[in-house]
Short mmCIF file of C-alpha atoms in Angstrom, two decimals:
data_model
loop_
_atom_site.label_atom_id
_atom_site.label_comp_id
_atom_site.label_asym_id
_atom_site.label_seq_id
_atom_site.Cartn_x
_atom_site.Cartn_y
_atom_site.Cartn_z
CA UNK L 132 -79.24 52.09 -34.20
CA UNK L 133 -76.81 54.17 -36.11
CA UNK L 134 -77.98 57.29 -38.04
CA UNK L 135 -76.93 55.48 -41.52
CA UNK L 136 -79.21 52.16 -40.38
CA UNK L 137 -81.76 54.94 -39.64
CA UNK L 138 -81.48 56.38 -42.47
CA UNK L 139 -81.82 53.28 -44.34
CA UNK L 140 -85.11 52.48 -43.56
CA UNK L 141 -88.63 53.16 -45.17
CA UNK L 142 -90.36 55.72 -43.66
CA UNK L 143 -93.31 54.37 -41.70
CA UNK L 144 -90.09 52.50 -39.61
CA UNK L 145 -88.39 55.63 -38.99
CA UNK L 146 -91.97 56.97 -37.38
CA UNK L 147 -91.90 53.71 -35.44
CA UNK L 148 -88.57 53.83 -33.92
CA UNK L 149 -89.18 57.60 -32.87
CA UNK L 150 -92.32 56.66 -31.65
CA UNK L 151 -90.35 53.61 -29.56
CA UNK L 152 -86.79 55.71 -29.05
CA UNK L 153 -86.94 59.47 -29.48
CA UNK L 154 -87.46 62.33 -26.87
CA UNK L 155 -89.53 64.88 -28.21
CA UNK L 156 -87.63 68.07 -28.00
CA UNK L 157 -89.75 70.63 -29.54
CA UNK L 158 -92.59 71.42 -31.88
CA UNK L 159 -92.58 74.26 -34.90
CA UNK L 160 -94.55 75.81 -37.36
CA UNK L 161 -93.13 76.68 -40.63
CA UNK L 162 -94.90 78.16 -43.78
CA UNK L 163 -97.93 75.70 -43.96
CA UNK L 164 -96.24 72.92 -42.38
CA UNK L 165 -96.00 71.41 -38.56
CA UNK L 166 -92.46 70.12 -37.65
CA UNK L 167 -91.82 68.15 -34.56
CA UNK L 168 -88.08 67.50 -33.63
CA UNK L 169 -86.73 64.49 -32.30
CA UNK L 170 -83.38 62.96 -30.37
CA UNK L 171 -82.89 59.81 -31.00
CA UNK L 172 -79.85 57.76 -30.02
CA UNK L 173 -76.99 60.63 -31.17
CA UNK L 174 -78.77 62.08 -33.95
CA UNK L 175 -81.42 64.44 -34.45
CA UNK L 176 -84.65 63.58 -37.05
CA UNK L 177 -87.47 66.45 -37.84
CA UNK L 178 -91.58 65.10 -38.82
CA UNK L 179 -92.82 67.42 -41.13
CA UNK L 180 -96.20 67.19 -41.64
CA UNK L 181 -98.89 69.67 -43.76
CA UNK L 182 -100.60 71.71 -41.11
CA UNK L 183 -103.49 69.78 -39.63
CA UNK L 184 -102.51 66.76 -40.98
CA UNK L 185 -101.54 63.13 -39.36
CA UNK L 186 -100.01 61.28 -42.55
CA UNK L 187 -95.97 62.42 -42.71
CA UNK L 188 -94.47 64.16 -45.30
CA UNK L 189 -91.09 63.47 -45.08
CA UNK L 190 -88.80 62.74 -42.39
CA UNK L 191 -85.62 64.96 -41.85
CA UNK L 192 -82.54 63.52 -40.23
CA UNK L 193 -79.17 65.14 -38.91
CA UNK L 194 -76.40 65.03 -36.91
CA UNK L 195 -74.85 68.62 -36.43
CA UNK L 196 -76.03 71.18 -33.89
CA UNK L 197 -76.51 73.75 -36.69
CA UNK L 198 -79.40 72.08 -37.49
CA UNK L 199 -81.39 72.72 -34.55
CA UNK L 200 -80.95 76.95 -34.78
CA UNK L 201 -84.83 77.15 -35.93
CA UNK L 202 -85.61 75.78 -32.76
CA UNK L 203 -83.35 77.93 -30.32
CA UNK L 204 -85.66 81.06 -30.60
CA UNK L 205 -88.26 79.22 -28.88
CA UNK L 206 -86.09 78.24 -25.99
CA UNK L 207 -86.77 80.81 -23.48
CA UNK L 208 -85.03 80.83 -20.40
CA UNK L 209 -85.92 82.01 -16.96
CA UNK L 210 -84.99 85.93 -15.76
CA UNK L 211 -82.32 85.47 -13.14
CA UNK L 212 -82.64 88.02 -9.93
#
């Protein structure tokens, strides 16, 4: 699926496909919300839901690296020596 024909469709098929085609990458907290970022298929799409809560907010989809920066802090990396 492209990232326009993703784009494209209603919500609760967005969730699906992730659910079907995405590789969880990482999980966030921001303000009161809980963000959990997916790779799908040569984009990137972010779940944002309100803390606690199952039912999605709104569904966040990019293409460009830049995007991902609020998740490289919690990358950490093993010491070397």
């Amino acid at each position: 699926m492209t990232f326009a024909d993703f784009k494209a469709l209603h919500q609760r098929r967005q969730a699906e496909h992730l659910a079907r085609h995405g590789t969880c990458l990482a999980e966030r907290q921001e303000d009161s919300f809980d963000l959990t970022l997916f790779a799908v298929e040569g984009f990137f799409a972010e779940i944002w839901r309100s803390r606690g809560e199952d039912s999605i907010l709104f569904i966040h989809v990019f293409q460009k690296p830049a995007g991902l920066g609020d998740y490289l802090r919690l990358v950490q990396l093993p010491e070397l020596g």
